[in-house]
mmCIF file of C-alpha atoms and ligand atoms in Angstrom:
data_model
loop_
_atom_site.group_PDB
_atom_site.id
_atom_site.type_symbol
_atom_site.label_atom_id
_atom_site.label_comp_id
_atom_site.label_asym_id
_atom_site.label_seq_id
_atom_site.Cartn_x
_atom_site.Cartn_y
_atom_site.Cartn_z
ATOM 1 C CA UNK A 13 0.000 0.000 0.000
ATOM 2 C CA UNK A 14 0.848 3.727 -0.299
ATOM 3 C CA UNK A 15 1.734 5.394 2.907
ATOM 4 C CA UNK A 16 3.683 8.631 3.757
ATOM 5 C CA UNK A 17 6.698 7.248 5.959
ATOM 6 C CA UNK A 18 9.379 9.145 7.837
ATOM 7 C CA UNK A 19 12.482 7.872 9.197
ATOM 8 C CA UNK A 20 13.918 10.708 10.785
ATOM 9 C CA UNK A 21 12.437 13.676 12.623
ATOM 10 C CA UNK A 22 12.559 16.858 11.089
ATOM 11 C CA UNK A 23 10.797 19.340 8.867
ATOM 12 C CA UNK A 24 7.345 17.726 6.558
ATOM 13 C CA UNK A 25 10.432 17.560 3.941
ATOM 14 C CA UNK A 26 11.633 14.527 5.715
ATOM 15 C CA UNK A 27 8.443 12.873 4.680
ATOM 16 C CA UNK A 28 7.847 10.671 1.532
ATOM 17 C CA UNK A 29 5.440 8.717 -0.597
ATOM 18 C CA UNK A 30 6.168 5.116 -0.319
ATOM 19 C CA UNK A 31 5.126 1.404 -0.785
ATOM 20 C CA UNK A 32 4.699 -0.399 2.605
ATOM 21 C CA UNK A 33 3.123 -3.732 3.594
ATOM 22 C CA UNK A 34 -0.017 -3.448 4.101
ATOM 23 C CA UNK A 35 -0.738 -4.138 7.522
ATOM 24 C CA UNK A 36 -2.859 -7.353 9.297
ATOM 25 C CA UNK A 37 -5.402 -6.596 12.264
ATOM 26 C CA UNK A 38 -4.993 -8.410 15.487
ATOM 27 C CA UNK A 39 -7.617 -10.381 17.254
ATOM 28 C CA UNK A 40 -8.984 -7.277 19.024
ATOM 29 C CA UNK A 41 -8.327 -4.889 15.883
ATOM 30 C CA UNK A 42 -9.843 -3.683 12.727
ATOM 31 C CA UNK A 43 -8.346 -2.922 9.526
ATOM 32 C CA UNK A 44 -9.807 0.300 8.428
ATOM 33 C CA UNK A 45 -9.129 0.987 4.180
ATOM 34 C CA UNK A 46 -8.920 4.778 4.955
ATOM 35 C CA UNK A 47 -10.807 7.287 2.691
ATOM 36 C CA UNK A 48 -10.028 10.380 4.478
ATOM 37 C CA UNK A 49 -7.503 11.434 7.765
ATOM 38 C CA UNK A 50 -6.648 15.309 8.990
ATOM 39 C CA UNK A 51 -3.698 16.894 10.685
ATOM 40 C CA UNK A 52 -2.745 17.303 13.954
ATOM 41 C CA UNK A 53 -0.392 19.500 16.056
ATOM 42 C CA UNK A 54 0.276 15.972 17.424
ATOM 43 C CA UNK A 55 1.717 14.553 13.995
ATOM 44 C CA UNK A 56 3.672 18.454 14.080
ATOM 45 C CA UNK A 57 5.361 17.267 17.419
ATOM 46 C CA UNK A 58 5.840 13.977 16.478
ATOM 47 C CA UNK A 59 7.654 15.118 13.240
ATOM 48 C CA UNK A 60 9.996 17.580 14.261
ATOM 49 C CA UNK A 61 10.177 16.397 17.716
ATOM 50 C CA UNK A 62 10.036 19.955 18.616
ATOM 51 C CA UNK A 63 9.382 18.616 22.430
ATOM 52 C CA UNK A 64 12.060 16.797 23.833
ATOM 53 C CA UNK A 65 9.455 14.331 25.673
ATOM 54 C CA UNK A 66 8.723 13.288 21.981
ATOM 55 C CA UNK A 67 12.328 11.159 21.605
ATOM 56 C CA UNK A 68 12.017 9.546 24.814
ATOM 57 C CA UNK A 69 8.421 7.888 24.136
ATOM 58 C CA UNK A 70 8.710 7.247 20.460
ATOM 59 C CA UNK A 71 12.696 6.876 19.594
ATOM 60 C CA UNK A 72 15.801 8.642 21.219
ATOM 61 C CA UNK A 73 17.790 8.995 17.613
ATOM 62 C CA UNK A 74 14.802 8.413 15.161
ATOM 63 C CA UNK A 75 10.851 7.486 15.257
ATOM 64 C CA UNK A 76 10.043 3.724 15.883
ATOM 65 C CA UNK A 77 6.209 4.565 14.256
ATOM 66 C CA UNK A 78 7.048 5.635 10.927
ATOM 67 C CA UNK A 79 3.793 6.478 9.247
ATOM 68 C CA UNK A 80 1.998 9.798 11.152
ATOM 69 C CA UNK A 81 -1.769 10.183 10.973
ATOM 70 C CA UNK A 82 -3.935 9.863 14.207
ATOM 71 C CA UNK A 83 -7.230 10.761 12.521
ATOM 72 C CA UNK A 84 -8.815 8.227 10.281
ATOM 73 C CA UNK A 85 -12.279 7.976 8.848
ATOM 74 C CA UNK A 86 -12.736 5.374 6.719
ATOM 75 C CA UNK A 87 -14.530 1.335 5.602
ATOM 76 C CA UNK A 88 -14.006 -1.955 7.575
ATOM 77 C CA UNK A 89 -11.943 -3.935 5.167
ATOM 78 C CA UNK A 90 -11.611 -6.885 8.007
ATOM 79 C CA UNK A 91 -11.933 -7.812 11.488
ATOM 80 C CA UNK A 92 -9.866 -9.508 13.807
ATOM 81 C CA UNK A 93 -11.538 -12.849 15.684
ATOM 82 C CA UNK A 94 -12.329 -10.789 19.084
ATOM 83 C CA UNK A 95 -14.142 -8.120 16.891
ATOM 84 C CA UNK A 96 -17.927 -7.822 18.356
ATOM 85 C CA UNK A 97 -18.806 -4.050 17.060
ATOM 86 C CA UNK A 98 -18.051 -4.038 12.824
ATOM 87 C CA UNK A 99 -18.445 -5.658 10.395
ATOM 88 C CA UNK A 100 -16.916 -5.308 6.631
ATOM 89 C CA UNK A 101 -18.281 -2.779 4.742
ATOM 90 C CA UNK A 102 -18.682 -0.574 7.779
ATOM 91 C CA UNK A 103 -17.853 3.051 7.209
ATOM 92 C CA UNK A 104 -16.399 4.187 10.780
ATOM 93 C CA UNK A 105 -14.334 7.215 12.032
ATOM 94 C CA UNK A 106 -11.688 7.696 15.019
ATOM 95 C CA UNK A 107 -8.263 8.298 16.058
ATOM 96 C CA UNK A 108 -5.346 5.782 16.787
ATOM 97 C CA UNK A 109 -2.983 8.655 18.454
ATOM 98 C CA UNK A 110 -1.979 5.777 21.448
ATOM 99 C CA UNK A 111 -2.356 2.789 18.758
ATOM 100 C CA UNK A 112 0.784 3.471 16.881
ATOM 101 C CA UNK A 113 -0.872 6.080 14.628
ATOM 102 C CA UNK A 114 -0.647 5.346 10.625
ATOM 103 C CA UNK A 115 -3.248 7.229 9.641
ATOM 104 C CA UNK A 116 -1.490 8.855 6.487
ATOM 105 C CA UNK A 117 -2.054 5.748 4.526
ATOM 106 C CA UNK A 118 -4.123 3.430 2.477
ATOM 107 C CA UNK A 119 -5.058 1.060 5.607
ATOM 108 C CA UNK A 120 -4.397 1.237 9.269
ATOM 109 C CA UNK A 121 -5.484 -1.636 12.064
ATOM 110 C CA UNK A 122 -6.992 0.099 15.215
ATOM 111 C CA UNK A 123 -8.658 -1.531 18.096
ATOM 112 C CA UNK A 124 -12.258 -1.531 18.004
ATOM 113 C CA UNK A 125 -12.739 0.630 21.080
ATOM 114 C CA UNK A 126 -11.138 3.847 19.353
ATOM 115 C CA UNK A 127 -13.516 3.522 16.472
ATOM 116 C CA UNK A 128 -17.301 4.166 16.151
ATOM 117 C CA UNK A 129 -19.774 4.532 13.264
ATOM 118 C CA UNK A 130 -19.181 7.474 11.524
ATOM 119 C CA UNK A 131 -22.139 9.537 11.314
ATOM 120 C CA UNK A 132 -24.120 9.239 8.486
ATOM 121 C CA UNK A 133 -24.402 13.195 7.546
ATOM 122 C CA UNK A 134 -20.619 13.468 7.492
ATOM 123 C CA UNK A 135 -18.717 12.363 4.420
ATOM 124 C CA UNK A 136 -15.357 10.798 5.331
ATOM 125 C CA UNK A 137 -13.395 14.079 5.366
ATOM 126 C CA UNK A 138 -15.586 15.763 7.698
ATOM 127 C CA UNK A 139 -15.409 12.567 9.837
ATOM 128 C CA UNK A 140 -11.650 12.525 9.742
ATOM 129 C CA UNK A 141 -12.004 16.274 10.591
ATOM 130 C CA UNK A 142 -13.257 15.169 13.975
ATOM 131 C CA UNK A 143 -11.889 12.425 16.430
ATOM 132 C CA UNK A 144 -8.908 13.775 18.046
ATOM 133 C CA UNK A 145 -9.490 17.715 18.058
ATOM 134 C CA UNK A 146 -13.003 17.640 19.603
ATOM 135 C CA UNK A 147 -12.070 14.808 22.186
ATOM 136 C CA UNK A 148 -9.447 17.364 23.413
ATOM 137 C CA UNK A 149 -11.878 20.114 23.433
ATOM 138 C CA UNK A 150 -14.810 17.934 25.276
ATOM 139 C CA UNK A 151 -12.565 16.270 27.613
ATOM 140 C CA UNK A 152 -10.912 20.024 28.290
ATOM 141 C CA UNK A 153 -14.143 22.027 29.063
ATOM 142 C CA UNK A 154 -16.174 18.084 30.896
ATOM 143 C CA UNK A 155 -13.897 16.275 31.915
ATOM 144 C CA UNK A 156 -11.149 18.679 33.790
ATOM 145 C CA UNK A 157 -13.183 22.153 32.875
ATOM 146 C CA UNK A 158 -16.550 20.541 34.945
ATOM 147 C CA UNK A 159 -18.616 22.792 32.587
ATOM 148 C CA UNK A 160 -22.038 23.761 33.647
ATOM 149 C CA UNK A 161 -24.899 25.266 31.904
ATOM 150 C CA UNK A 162 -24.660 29.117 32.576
ATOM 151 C CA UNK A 163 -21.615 29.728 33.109
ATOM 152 C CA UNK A 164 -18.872 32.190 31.832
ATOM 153 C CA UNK A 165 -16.265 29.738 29.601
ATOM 154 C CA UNK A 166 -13.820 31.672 27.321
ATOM 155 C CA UNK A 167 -12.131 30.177 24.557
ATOM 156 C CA UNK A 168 -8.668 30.902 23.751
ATOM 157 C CA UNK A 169 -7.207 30.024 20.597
ATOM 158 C CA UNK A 170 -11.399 29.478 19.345
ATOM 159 C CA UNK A 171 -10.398 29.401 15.065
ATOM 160 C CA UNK A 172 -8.027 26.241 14.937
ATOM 161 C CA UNK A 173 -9.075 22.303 15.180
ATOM 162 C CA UNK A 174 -9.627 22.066 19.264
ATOM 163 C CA UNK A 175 -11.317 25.476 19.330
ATOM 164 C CA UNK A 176 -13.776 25.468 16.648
ATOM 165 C CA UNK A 177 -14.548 22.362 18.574
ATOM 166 C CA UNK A 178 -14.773 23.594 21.857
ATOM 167 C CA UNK A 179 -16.869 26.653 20.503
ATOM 168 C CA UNK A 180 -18.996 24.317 20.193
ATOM 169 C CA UNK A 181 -19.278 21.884 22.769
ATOM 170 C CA UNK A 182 -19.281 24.541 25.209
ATOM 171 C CA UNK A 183 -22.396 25.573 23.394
ATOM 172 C CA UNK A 184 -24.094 22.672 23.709
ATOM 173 C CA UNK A 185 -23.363 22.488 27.591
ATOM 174 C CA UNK A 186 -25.075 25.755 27.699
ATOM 175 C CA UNK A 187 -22.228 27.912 27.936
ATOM 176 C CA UNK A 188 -22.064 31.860 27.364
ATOM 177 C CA UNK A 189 -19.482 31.675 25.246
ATOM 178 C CA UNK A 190 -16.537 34.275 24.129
ATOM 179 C CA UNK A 191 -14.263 33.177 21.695
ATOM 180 C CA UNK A 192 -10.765 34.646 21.544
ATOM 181 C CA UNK A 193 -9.247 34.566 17.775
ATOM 182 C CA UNK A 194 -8.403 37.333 15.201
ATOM 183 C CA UNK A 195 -10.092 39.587 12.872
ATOM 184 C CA UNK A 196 -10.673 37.183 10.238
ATOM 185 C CA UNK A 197 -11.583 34.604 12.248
ATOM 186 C CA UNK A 198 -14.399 36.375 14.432
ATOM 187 C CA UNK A 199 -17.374 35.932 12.058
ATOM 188 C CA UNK A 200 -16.621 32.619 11.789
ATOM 189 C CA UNK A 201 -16.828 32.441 15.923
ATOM 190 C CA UNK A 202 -20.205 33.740 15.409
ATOM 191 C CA UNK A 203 -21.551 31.732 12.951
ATOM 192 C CA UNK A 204 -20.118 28.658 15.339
ATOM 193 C CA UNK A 205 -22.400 30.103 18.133
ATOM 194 C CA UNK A 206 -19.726 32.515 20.050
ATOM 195 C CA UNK A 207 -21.959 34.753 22.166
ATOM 196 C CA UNK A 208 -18.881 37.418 22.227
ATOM 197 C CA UNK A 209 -16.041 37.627 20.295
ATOM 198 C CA UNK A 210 -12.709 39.299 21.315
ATOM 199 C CA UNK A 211 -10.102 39.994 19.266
ATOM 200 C CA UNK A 212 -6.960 39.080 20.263
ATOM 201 C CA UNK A 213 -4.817 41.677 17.809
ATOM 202 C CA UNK A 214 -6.489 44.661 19.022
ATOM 203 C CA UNK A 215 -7.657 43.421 22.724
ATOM 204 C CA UNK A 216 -6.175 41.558 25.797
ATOM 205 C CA UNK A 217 -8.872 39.966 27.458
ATOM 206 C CA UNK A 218 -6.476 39.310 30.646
ATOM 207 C CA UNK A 219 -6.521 43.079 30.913
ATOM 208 C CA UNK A 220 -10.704 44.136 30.511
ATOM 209 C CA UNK A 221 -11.874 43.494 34.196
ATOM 210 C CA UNK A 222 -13.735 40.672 32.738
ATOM 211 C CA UNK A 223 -13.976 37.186 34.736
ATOM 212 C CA UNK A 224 -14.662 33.593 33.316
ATOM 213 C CA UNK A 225 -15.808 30.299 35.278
ATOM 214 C CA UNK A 226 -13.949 28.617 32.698
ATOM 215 C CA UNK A 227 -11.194 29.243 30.575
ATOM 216 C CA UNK A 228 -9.878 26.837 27.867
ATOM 217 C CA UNK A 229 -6.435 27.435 26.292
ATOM 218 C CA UNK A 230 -6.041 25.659 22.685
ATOM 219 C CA UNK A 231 -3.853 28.561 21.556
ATOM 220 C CA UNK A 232 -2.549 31.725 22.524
ATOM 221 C CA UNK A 233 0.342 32.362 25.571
ATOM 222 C CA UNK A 234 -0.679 34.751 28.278
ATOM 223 C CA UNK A 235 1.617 33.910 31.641
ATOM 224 C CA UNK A 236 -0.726 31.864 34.695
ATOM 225 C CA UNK A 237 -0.687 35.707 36.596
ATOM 226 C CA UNK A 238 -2.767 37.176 33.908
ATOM 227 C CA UNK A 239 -5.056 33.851 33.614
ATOM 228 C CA UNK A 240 -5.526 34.518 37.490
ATOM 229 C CA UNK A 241 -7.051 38.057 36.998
ATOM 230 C CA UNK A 242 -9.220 36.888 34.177
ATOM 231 C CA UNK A 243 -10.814 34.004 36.323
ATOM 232 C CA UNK A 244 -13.783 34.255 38.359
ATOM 233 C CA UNK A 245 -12.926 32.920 42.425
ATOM 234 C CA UNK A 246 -13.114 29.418 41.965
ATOM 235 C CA UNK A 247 -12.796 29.412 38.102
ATOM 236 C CA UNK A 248 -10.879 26.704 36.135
ATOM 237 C CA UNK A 249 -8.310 27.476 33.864
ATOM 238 C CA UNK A 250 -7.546 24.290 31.303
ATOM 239 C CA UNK A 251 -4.350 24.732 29.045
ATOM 240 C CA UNK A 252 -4.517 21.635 26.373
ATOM 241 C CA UNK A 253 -1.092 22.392 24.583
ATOM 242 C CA UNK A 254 1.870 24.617 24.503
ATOM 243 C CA UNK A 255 5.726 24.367 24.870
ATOM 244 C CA UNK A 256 7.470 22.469 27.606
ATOM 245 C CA UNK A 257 7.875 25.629 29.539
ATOM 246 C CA UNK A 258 4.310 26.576 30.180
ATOM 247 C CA UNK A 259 3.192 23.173 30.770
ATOM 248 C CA UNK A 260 6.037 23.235 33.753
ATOM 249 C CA UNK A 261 4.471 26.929 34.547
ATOM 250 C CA UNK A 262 0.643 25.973 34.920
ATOM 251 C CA UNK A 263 1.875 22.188 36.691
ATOM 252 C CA UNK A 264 4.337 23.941 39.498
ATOM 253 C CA UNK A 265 2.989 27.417 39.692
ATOM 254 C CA UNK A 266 -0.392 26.612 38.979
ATOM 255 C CA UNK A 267 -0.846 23.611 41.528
ATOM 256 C CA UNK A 268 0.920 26.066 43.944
ATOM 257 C CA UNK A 269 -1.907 28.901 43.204
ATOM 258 C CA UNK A 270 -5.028 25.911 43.364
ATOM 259 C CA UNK A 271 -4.315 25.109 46.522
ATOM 260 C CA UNK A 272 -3.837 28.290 48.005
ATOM 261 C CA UNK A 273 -6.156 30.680 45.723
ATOM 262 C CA UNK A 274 -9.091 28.430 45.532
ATOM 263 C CA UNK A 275 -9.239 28.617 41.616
ATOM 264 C CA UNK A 276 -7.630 25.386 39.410
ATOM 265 C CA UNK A 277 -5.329 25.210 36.988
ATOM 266 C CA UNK A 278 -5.085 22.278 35.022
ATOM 267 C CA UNK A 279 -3.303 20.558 31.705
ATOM 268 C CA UNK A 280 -4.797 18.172 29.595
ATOM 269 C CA UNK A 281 -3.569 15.100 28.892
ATOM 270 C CA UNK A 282 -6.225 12.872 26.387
ATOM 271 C CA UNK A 283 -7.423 9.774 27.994
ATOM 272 C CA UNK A 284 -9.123 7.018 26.196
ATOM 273 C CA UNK A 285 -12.879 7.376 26.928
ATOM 274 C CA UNK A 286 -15.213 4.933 25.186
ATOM 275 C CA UNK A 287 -18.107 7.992 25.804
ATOM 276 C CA UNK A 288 -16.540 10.696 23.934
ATOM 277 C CA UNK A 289 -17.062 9.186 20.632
ATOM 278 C CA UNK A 290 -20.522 8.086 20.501
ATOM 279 C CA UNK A 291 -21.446 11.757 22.322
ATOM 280 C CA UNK A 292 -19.661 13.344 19.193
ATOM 281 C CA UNK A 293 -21.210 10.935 16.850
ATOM 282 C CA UNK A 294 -24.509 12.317 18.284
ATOM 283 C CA UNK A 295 -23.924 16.323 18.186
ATOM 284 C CA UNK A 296 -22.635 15.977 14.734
ATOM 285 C CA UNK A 297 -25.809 13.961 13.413
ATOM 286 C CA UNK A 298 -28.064 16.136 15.449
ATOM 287 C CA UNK A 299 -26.404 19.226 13.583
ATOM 288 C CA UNK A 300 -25.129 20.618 17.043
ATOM 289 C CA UNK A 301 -21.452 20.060 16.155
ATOM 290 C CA UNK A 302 -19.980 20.955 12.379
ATOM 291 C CA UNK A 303 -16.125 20.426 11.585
ATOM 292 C CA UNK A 304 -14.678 23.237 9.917
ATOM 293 C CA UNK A 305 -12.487 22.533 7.106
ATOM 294 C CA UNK A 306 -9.885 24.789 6.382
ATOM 295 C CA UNK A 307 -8.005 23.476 3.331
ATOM 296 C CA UNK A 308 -8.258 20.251 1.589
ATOM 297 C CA UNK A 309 -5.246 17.901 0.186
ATOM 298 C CA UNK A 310 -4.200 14.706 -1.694
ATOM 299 C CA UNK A 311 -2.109 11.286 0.289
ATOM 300 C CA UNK A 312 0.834 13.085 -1.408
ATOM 301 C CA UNK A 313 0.571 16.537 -0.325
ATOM 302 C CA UNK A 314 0.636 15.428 3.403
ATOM 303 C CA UNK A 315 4.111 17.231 3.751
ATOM 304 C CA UNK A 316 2.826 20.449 2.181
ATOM 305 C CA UNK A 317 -0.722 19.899 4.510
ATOM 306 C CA UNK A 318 1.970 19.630 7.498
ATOM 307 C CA UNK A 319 4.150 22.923 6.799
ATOM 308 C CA UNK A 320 0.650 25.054 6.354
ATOM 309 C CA UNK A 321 -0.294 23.467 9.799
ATOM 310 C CA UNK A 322 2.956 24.529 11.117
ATOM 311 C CA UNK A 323 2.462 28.037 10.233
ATOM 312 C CA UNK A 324 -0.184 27.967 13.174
ATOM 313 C CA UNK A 325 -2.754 29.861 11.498
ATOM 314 C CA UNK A 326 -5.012 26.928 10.308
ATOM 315 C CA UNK A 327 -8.732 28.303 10.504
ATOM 316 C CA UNK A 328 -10.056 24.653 11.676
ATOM 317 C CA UNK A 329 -9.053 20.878 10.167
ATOM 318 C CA UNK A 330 -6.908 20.406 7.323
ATOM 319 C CA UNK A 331 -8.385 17.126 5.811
ATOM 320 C CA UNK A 332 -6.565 14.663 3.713
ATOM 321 C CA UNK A 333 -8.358 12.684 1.153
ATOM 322 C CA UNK A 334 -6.659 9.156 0.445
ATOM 323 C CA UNK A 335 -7.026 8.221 -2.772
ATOM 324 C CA UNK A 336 -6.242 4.260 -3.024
ATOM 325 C CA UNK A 337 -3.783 4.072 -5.855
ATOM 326 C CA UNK A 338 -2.131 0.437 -5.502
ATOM 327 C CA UNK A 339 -1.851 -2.382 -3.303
ATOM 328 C CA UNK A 340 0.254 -4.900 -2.206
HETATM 329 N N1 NAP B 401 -3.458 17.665 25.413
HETATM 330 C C1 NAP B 401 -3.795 16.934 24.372
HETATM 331 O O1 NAP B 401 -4.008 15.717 24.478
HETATM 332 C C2 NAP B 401 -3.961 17.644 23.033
HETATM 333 C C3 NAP B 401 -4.656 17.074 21.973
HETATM 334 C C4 NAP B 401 -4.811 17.810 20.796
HETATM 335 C C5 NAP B 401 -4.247 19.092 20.717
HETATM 336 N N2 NAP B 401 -3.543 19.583 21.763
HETATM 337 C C6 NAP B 401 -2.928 20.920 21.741
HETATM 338 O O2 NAP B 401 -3.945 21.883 21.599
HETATM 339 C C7 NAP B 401 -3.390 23.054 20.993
HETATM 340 C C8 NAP B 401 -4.326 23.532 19.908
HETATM 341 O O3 NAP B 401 -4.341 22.599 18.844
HETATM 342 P P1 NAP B 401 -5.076 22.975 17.492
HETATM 343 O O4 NAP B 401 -5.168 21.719 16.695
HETATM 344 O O5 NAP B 401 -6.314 23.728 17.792
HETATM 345 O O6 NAP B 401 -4.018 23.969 16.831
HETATM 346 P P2 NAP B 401 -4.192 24.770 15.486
HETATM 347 O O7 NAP B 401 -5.349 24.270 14.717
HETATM 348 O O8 NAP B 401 -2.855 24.765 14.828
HETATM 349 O O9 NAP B 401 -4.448 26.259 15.958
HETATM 350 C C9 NAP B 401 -4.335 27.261 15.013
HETATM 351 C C10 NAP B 401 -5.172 28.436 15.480
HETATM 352 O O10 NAP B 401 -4.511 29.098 16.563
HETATM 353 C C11 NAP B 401 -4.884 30.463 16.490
HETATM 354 N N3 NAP B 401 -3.917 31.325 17.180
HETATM 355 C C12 NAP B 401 -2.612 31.497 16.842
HETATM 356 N N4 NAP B 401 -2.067 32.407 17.690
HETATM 357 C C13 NAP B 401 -3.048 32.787 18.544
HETATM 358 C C14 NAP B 401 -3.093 33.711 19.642
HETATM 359 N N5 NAP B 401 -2.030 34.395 20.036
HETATM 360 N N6 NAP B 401 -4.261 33.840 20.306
HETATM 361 C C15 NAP B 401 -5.352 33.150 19.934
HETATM 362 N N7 NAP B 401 -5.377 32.279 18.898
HETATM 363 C C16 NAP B 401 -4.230 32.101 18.208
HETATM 364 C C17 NAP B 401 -4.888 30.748 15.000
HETATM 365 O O11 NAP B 401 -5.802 31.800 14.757
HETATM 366 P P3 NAP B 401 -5.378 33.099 13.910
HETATM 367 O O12 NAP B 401 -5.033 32.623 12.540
HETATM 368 O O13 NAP B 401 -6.620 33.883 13.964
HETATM 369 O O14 NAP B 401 -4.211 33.690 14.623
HETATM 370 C C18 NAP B 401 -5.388 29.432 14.381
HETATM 371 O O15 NAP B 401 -6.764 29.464 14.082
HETATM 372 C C19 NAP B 401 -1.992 22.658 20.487
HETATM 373 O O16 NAP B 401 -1.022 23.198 21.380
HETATM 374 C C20 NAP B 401 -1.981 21.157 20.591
HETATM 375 O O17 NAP B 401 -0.690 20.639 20.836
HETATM 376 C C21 NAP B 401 -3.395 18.890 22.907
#
């Protein structure tokens, strides 16, 4: 099969088009023939290895995985023996970001409890827009955000995959919503139910007296002390990426300042959750949660999908549509 492989970290010009064995499900897995995957500031990290963590999980000198991809929509080509849920022929949708990715090829095995049924409203590339930027943004504003209906939640960083996401979601909880993004972006915060939109090129919302029960961060640095002012008493502030330096800020400082302040500060780590799925499967069918495509590319323009994600200013998913062109 075709994949796009990389054997050393670096830049998306380390990757390449190749022919790779196909590979064989497991008892517990299913081999997905995959029709559509996205990009994610995961497969950024794990290419360049811009965060030193990245060598010491997945290869000191180079990358054991060698195929990137952690969002897949695609059909069932076969089961493994243990397989209860699909079938053949089943279109499904999910991410295999802790299965060894390989989503940026013809066919991937994944085990059946990161896939579900992809929604039948979706096409594949607005599936594979999905899985792994709206877990983090549900699992950010439920799981460690404890979102209520009524409260204040801000979104930070609200225009790239997590945020149009957690626009969203947050939504849906029954949120009043502000999204933070910039001045081309804040129509499209509107339209994805933003109840105010600030814009972060001509306004610091750390620095308008306003307060939020909840903030998200998908984007955007602003040091914990200015988070602080722009939380309500017992707000919760959830960061879900940045560099190695402000993940060490919000776990020492910010652990300090929860226990002594009375508001939280917390970073997201994803965790596999056999809920999140079939609740996303649901909002998207029900119309309550739409992926936002940004740009759309071939298997082979993966590496020039990769350096446009890199300049950080996607405006939601870039979706890759896999062609199958031969197979081994
Ligand atoms: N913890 C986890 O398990 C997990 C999982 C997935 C993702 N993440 C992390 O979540 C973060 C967000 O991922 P993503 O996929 O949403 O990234 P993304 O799609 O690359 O985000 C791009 C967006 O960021 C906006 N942005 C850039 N600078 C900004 C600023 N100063 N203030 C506000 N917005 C700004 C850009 O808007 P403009 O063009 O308008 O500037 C653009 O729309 C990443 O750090 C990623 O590593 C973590």
């Amino acid at each position: 099969m075709k994949a796009i492989v990389y054997t050393k970290y670096g830049s998306p010009d380390v990757l390449q088009l190749k022919d790779v064995e196909k590979p064989a499900p497991r008892e517990n897995e299913v081999l997905v023939k995959v029709q559509a995957t996205s990009v994610n500031a995961a497969d950024w990290h794990l290419l360049t290895a811009d965060i030193f963590l990245v060598r010491l999980n997945m290869g000191l000198l180079k990358p054991k995985n060698t195929i990137l991809g952690c969002d897949i929509a695609g059909q069932v080509e076969a089961v493994g023996r243990d397989v209860r849920q699909f079938k053949p022929g089943d279109a499904v949708f999910g991410e295999v970001l802790g299965h060894n990715l390989g989503g940026f090829a013809e066919y991937v095995t994944a085990p059946e409890s990161v896939l579900a049924l992809k929604p039948a409203n979706l096409s594949f590339e607005e599936a594979a827009a999905v899985p792994l930027a709206a877990k983090t943004a549900l699992q950010g504003l439920h799981d460690l955000g404890q979102i209520q209906s009524g409260q204040k939640v801000l979104i930070n960083g609200a225009s790239g995959g997590v945020g149009t996401f957690a626009v969203q979601i947050a939504k849906y909880f029954g949120a009043e919503v502000t999204a933070v993004c910039s001045t081309h972006n804040l129509d499209m915060a509107r339209t994805l139910g933003a109840d105010h939109v600030i814009d972060y090129s001509k306004e610091d919302f750390t620095q308008n007296g306003q307060q939020y029960d909840l903030i998200l961060a998908a984007n955007g640095y602003h040091p914990i002390s200015d988070y602080k002012r722009a939380l309500s008493p017992r707000g919760i502030y959830v960061m879900t990426g940045g560099s190695l330096a402000q993940l060490f800020e919000v776990m020492l400082q910010g652990s300090r300042m929860s226990k002594r302040d009375g508001q939280q500060y917390r970073t997201l780590t994803l965790k596999p959750n056999p809920k999140d799925l079939p609740l996303l499967k649901e909002l998207l069918e029900t119309g309550k949660v739409v992926p936002v495509i940004d740009k759309r590319y071939s298997l082979s323009e993966v590496p020039e999908a990769l350096r446009y994600f890199g300049e950080g200013h996607a405006r939601g998913k870039e979706v890759i549509t896999v062609e199958q062109m031969n197979v081994n």
